Short mmCIF file of C-alpha atoms in Angstrom, two decimals:
data_model
loop_
_atom_site.label_atom_id
_atom_site.label_comp_id
_atom_site.label_asym_id
_atom_site.label_seq_id
_atom_site.Cartn_x
_atom_site.Cartn_y
_atom_site.Cartn_z
CA UNK J 1 122.04 119.69 105.13
CA UNK J 2 119.14 121.76 103.84
CA UNK J 3 116.08 122.55 105.93
CA UNK J 4 113.09 124.87 106.13
CA UNK J 5 114.43 127.93 107.94
CA UNK J 6 113.17 131.40 108.84
CA UNK J 7 114.68 134.86 108.65
CA UNK J 8 112.50 135.91 111.60
CA UNK J 9 109.06 135.20 113.07
CA UNK J 10 106.27 136.43 110.85
CA UNK J 11 104.47 135.73 107.60
CA UNK J 12 105.13 133.10 104.97
CA UNK J 13 107.73 135.35 103.33
CA UNK J 14 110.09 134.57 106.24
CA UNK J 15 110.35 130.90 105.20
CA UNK J 16 113.12 129.61 102.96
CA UNK J 17 115.21 126.50 102.25
CA UNK J 18 118.71 127.00 103.63
CA UNK J 19 121.77 125.26 105.00
CA UNK J 20 122.02 124.14 108.61
CA UNK J 21 124.01 121.64 110.66
CA UNK J 22 123.32 117.91 110.55
CA UNK J 23 121.71 116.57 113.74
CA UNK J 24 124.10 114.83 116.15
CA UNK J 25 122.94 111.29 116.90
CA UNK J 26 122.75 109.85 120.42
CA UNK J 27 122.89 106.17 121.35
CA UNK J 28 119.09 105.84 121.49
CA UNK J 29 118.27 107.71 118.31
CA UNK J 30 117.68 106.95 114.66
CA UNK J 31 118.92 109.17 111.82
CA UNK J 32 116.37 109.34 109.01
CA UNK J 33 116.89 110.57 105.48
CA UNK J 34 113.65 112.48 105.02
CA UNK J 35 111.71 111.84 101.82
CA UNK J 36 108.43 113.44 102.89
CA UNK J 37 107.32 115.69 105.73
CA UNK J 38 103.86 117.02 106.53
CA UNK J 39 102.47 120.40 107.51
CA UNK J 40 100.50 120.99 110.71
CA UNK J 41 98.81 124.01 112.26
CA UNK J 42 101.55 123.98 114.88
CA UNK J 43 104.01 124.90 112.12
CA UNK J 44 101.96 127.98 111.28
CA UNK J 45 101.90 129.05 114.92
CA UNK J 46 105.62 128.42 115.37
CA UNK J 47 106.34 130.46 112.26
CA UNK J 48 104.55 133.39 113.92
CA UNK J 49 106.44 132.95 117.19
CA UNK J 50 103.37 131.72 119.06
CA UNK J 51 104.29 128.06 119.62
CA UNK J 52 107.98 127.47 120.38
CA UNK J 53 109.35 123.92 120.42
CA UNK J 54 109.86 122.26 123.80
CA UNK J 55 113.19 123.00 125.45
CA UNK J 56 116.03 121.10 123.82
CA UNK J 57 114.12 120.23 120.65
CA UNK J 58 114.93 121.33 117.11
CA UNK J 59 113.91 124.84 116.08
CA UNK J 60 113.24 123.53 112.55
CA UNK J 61 109.56 123.14 111.67
CA UNK J 62 108.02 119.70 111.21
CA UNK J 63 106.24 117.36 113.63
CA UNK J 64 106.17 114.27 111.41
CA UNK J 65 108.21 112.80 108.59
CA UNK J 66 108.87 109.64 106.63
CA UNK J 67 111.98 108.31 104.97
CA UNK J 68 114.81 105.79 105.09
CA UNK J 69 116.93 104.95 108.14
CA UNK J 70 120.54 105.98 107.45
CA UNK J 71 122.18 105.39 110.82
CA UNK J 72 121.26 104.10 114.28
CA UNK J 73 122.68 104.67 117.74
CA UNK J 74 124.36 101.79 119.54
CA UNK J 75 121.34 101.12 121.77
CA UNK J 76 118.78 101.03 118.94
CA UNK J 77 117.29 97.55 118.66
CA UNK J 78 114.42 97.48 116.20
CA UNK J 79 115.68 99.56 113.28
CA UNK J 80 118.51 99.13 110.79
CA UNK J 81 119.79 101.25 107.89
CA UNK J 82 117.50 100.90 104.89
CA UNK J 83 114.26 100.54 106.86
CA UNK J 84 111.25 102.54 105.65
CA UNK J 85 109.96 104.49 108.63
CA UNK J 86 107.67 107.26 109.79
CA UNK J 87 108.20 109.21 112.97
CA UNK J 88 106.53 111.55 115.42
CA UNK J 89 108.67 114.58 116.22
CA UNK J 90 108.70 117.63 118.47
CA UNK J 91 110.42 119.50 115.63
CA UNK J 92 112.95 119.11 112.83
CA UNK J 93 110.97 117.12 110.27
CA UNK J 94 111.17 119.61 107.42
CA UNK J 95 114.81 118.92 106.65
CA UNK J 96 116.89 116.53 104.57
CA UNK J 97 117.75 114.57 107.72
CA UNK J 98 116.14 114.29 111.12
CA UNK J 99 117.02 112.39 114.26
CA UNK J 100 114.31 110.70 116.30
CA UNK J 101 114.11 108.82 119.56
CA UNK J 102 113.73 105.16 118.63
CA UNK J 103 110.57 104.98 120.75
CA UNK J 104 108.84 107.43 118.41
CA UNK J 105 109.70 105.70 115.13
CA UNK J 106 107.38 103.24 113.37
CA UNK J 107 107.97 100.93 110.45
CA UNK J 108 105.79 101.81 107.47
CA UNK J 109 103.65 98.84 106.39
CA UNK J 110 104.69 97.47 102.99
CA UNK J 111 101.28 98.37 101.57
CA UNK J 112 101.78 102.08 102.27
CA UNK J 113 104.00 104.58 100.46
CA UNK J 114 106.49 106.94 102.05
CA UNK J 115 104.17 109.74 101.00
CA UNK J 116 101.34 108.20 103.00
CA UNK J 117 103.66 107.51 105.92
CA UNK J 118 104.39 111.21 106.37
CA UNK J 119 100.65 111.90 106.70
CA UNK J 120 100.10 109.50 109.60
CA UNK J 121 102.02 110.14 112.85
CA UNK J 122 100.91 113.53 114.17
CA UNK J 123 97.26 113.47 113.14
CA UNK J 124 96.42 109.81 113.75
CA UNK J 125 98.20 109.78 117.10
CA UNK J 126 96.45 113.01 118.12
CA UNK J 127 93.07 111.58 117.10
CA UNK J 128 93.73 108.31 118.92
CA UNK J 129 94.93 110.17 121.99
CA UNK J 130 91.86 112.41 122.12
CA UNK J 131 89.28 109.71 121.43
CA UNK J 132 90.63 106.67 123.21
CA UNK J 133 93.94 107.08 125.06
CA UNK J 134 92.70 110.10 127.04
CA UNK J 135 89.03 110.31 126.07
CA UNK J 136 88.22 106.66 126.91
CA UNK J 137 85.51 106.60 124.24
CA UNK J 138 83.55 103.36 124.40
CA UNK J 139 82.55 101.16 121.49
CA UNK J 140 79.31 102.38 119.96
CA UNK J 141 79.41 105.88 121.47
CA UNK J 142 78.16 108.93 119.62
CA UNK J 143 80.94 111.46 119.04
CA UNK J 144 81.12 114.99 117.64
CA UNK J 145 84.26 115.91 115.71
CA UNK J 146 84.72 119.54 114.79
CA UNK J 147 86.76 120.40 111.68
CA UNK J 148 85.94 116.99 110.26
CA UNK J 149 87.86 117.56 107.02
CA UNK J 150 91.10 118.58 108.73
CA UNK J 151 94.04 116.22 109.15
CA UNK J 152 93.05 115.27 112.69
CA UNK J 153 89.37 115.32 111.76
CA UNK J 154 89.66 112.89 108.84
CA UNK J 155 91.76 110.62 111.04
CA UNK J 156 89.34 110.80 113.98
CA UNK J 157 86.31 109.98 111.82
CA UNK J 158 87.98 106.80 110.62
CA UNK J 159 89.24 105.70 114.04
CA UNK J 160 85.84 106.29 115.62
CA UNK J 161 84.00 104.38 112.87
CA UNK J 162 86.48 101.52 113.18
CA UNK J 163 85.41 101.22 116.82
CA UNK J 164 81.70 101.19 116.06
CA UNK J 165 80.98 104.80 116.98
CA UNK J 166 78.27 106.97 115.51
CA UNK J 167 80.07 110.05 114.14
CA UNK J 168 78.79 113.59 113.78
CA UNK J 169 81.16 116.18 112.36
CA UNK J 170 81.19 119.82 111.39
CA UNK J 171 82.69 121.10 108.14
CA UNK J 172 82.05 123.70 105.47
CA UNK J 173 79.71 122.59 102.68
CA UNK J 174 82.51 122.07 100.16
CA UNK J 175 84.11 119.49 102.44
CA UNK J 176 81.01 117.44 103.30
CA UNK J 177 81.62 114.81 100.64
CA UNK J 178 84.99 113.90 102.14
CA UNK J 179 83.49 113.43 105.60
CA UNK J 180 80.63 111.35 104.20
CA UNK J 181 83.00 109.13 102.24
CA UNK J 182 84.95 108.46 105.44
CA UNK J 183 81.78 107.23 107.14
CA UNK J 184 80.44 110.22 109.07
CA UNK J 185 76.79 109.62 109.96
CA UNK J 186 75.88 113.30 110.06
CA UNK J 187 77.76 116.31 108.68
CA UNK J 188 76.80 119.79 109.85
CA UNK J 189 77.61 122.97 107.94
CA UNK J 190 78.92 125.12 110.77
CA UNK J 191 78.55 128.26 108.64
CA UNK J 192 74.79 127.94 108.12
CA UNK J 193 73.58 125.63 110.91
CA UNK J 194 73.58 125.78 114.69
CA UNK J 195 75.49 122.58 115.37
CA UNK J 196 74.21 122.24 118.96
CA UNK J 197 70.57 122.25 117.86
CA UNK J 198 71.23 119.80 115.05
CA UNK J 199 73.15 117.46 117.37
CA UNK J 200 70.39 117.46 119.97
CA UNK J 201 67.76 116.76 117.32
CA UNK J 202 69.82 113.95 115.78
CA UNK J 203 70.47 112.32 119.17
CA UNK J 204 66.88 112.82 120.39
CA UNK J 205 68.18 115.21 123.06
CA UNK J 206 70.57 112.60 124.45
CA UNK J 207 73.70 114.45 123.30
CA UNK J 208 77.11 113.07 122.43
CA UNK J 209 79.57 111.21 124.63
CA UNK J 210 82.63 113.19 123.56
CA UNK J 211 83.45 116.27 121.50
CA UNK J 212 86.80 116.93 119.86
CA UNK J 213 87.17 120.70 119.69
CA UNK J 214 89.87 122.73 117.95
CA UNK J 215 88.08 126.08 118.16
CA UNK J 216 88.14 126.89 121.88
CA UNK J 217 86.15 129.82 123.22
CA UNK J 218 83.64 130.70 120.45
CA UNK J 219 81.61 127.49 120.62
CA UNK J 220 82.38 126.51 124.21
CA UNK J 221 78.85 126.91 125.59
CA UNK J 222 77.23 125.22 122.62
CA UNK J 223 79.59 122.29 123.07
CA UNK J 224 78.47 121.93 126.69
CA UNK J 225 74.85 122.19 125.55
CA UNK J 226 75.06 119.17 123.24
CA UNK J 227 77.12 116.89 125.50
CA UNK J 228 75.40 113.90 127.05
CA UNK J 229 75.35 113.23 130.77
CA UNK J 230 78.89 112.25 131.84
CA UNK J 231 80.16 113.57 128.51
CA UNK J 232 83.65 114.88 127.77
CA UNK J 233 84.72 118.04 125.97
CA UNK J 234 88.23 117.37 124.68
CA UNK J 235 90.07 120.59 123.83
CA UNK J 236 92.80 119.95 121.27
CA UNK J 237 93.40 123.54 120.11
CA UNK J 238 92.08 127.07 120.56
CA UNK J 239 92.06 128.33 116.98
CA UNK J 240 89.06 130.60 117.56
CA UNK J 241 90.23 132.23 120.77
CA UNK J 242 90.80 131.55 124.46
CA UNK J 243 88.64 134.07 126.33
CA UNK J 244 85.03 133.55 127.36
CA UNK J 245 83.37 136.65 128.83
CA UNK J 246 80.69 134.79 130.79
CA UNK J 247 78.88 131.50 130.60
CA UNK J 248 76.55 129.31 132.61
CA UNK J 249 78.52 126.63 134.45
CA UNK J 250 75.43 124.79 135.71
CA UNK J 251 75.46 122.14 132.91
CA UNK J 252 78.95 121.09 134.02
CA UNK J 253 77.48 120.18 137.39
CA UNK J 254 74.06 118.87 136.44
CA UNK J 255 75.33 116.73 133.55
CA UNK J 256 78.57 115.78 135.35
CA UNK J 257 80.62 116.97 132.39
CA UNK J 258 84.36 116.60 132.02
CA UNK J 259 86.39 119.32 130.32
CA UNK J 260 89.87 118.17 129.39
CA UNK J 261 92.70 119.70 127.43
CA UNK J 262 95.23 117.54 125.67
CA UNK J 263 98.45 118.27 123.82
CA UNK J 264 101.00 115.94 122.27
CA UNK J 265 104.14 117.85 121.31
CA UNK J 266 105.23 118.71 124.85
CA UNK J 267 104.51 115.26 126.31
CA UNK J 268 107.35 113.05 127.47
CA UNK J 269 108.80 110.48 125.09
CA UNK J 270 107.71 107.78 127.53
CA UNK J 271 104.09 108.94 127.19
CA UNK J 272 104.41 109.14 123.41
CA UNK J 273 105.85 105.63 123.35
CA UNK J 274 102.79 104.28 125.19
CA UNK J 275 100.51 106.14 122.79
CA UNK J 276 102.37 104.78 119.76
CA UNK J 277 102.27 101.24 121.12
CA UNK J 278 98.51 101.46 121.70
CA UNK J 279 97.92 102.95 118.24
CA UNK J 280 100.14 100.36 116.55
CA UNK J 281 98.30 97.50 118.23
CA UNK J 282 94.80 98.87 117.67
CA UNK J 283 94.95 100.59 114.30
CA UNK J 284 98.16 99.98 112.35
CA UNK J 285 96.75 96.69 110.96
CA UNK J 286 93.75 98.67 109.67
CA UNK J 287 96.10 101.12 107.96
CA UNK J 288 98.07 98.25 106.44
CA UNK J 289 94.89 96.63 105.10
CA UNK J 290 93.47 99.86 103.73
CA UNK J 291 90.45 99.88 106.04
CA UNK J 292 91.80 103.19 107.34
CA UNK J 293 93.77 105.52 105.09
CA UNK J 294 95.59 108.83 105.51
CA UNK J 295 93.76 111.55 103.60
CA UNK J 296 96.22 113.63 101.58
CA UNK J 297 95.05 116.99 100.31
CA UNK J 298 98.10 117.76 98.21
CA UNK J 299 101.78 116.95 97.76
CA UNK J 300 103.98 119.99 97.23
CA UNK J 301 107.70 120.26 96.66
CA UNK J 302 109.16 121.55 99.90
CA UNK J 303 110.57 124.50 97.98
CA UNK J 304 106.93 125.62 97.81
CA UNK J 305 106.76 125.82 101.61
CA UNK J 306 105.31 129.33 101.51
CA UNK J 307 102.41 128.21 99.31
CA UNK J 308 101.81 125.24 101.62
CA UNK J 309 101.43 127.58 104.61
CA UNK J 310 99.14 129.85 102.63
CA UNK J 311 96.90 126.94 101.65
CA UNK J 312 96.49 125.78 105.24
CA UNK J 313 95.98 129.29 106.59
CA UNK J 314 93.19 129.80 104.06
CA UNK J 315 91.54 126.55 105.27
CA UNK J 316 91.62 125.19 101.73
CA UNK J 317 93.08 121.80 102.61
CA UNK J 318 91.03 118.64 103.02
CA UNK J 319 93.29 116.28 104.94
CA UNK J 320 97.06 116.55 105.01
CA UNK J 321 99.39 118.82 103.08
CA UNK J 322 102.53 116.76 102.41
CA UNK J 323 105.93 118.18 101.48
CA UNK J 324 108.19 116.26 99.10
CA UNK J 325 111.73 116.66 100.41
CA UNK J 326 113.62 114.08 98.31
#
């Protein structure tokens, strides 16, 4: 089969479409003919050699895909050849075929396209995990979502609004309209405004219950500053850096703050199954009805994989970059 491969770790020029072996199916797995895959920041890091797949997982890029079931293992119960599915993966999605543990595969609602299906698993499950599965965000809370126009950001805005939350997000000025259209109550231009000051003014100095942060070190102290008492800082990524020279830890004590990191790729399949079950029960009906929708920035032929990486690295995307495989 063909797949996105690399000559070596490095820049986008190392990526190409080449031949590789078909995945061998186990008794609990589903073989999917991939029609669409999606790009994530993890793919960019893996390309550079900074984020290897978990041990035993495919070296091929791709954490989510959609397509048609071609074959099932003997212990697979809920899927049959011909089913339209989307799946969460630890790797391997950017290929003509991918195998997936049956626990990580979801049927695509009839109202959604395969293209939309590829834009759902990684970002919506990450957003749900951060806000509710791990973050325990309560109905009606005020939340701050950094990178509001990203794949996870656009998903998190919608999930939070669906649960009655008041949503503040940060984004560059060109991306404010997208966040507003998704229901964000306040959008802050992180390039020209001090988000902590704006958040405190907007909340009348009460702060927010939870912050979803992808940046890491650069805005760490300001995140603590605008958290409410008993608030949670949920670290999802460290795109801006990991080292803080010095900072005042007193607010952690006086406001009883919780700082939590969360990842998804390296979690066990049992954990991912629980997350998928919770998401399917709570939000899949909203996706099927159109109340919530995956935001797709662009659909590129997977032969244009280098351009896809360049677009994401330049922070030009609003929502998901989807790759058309078939």
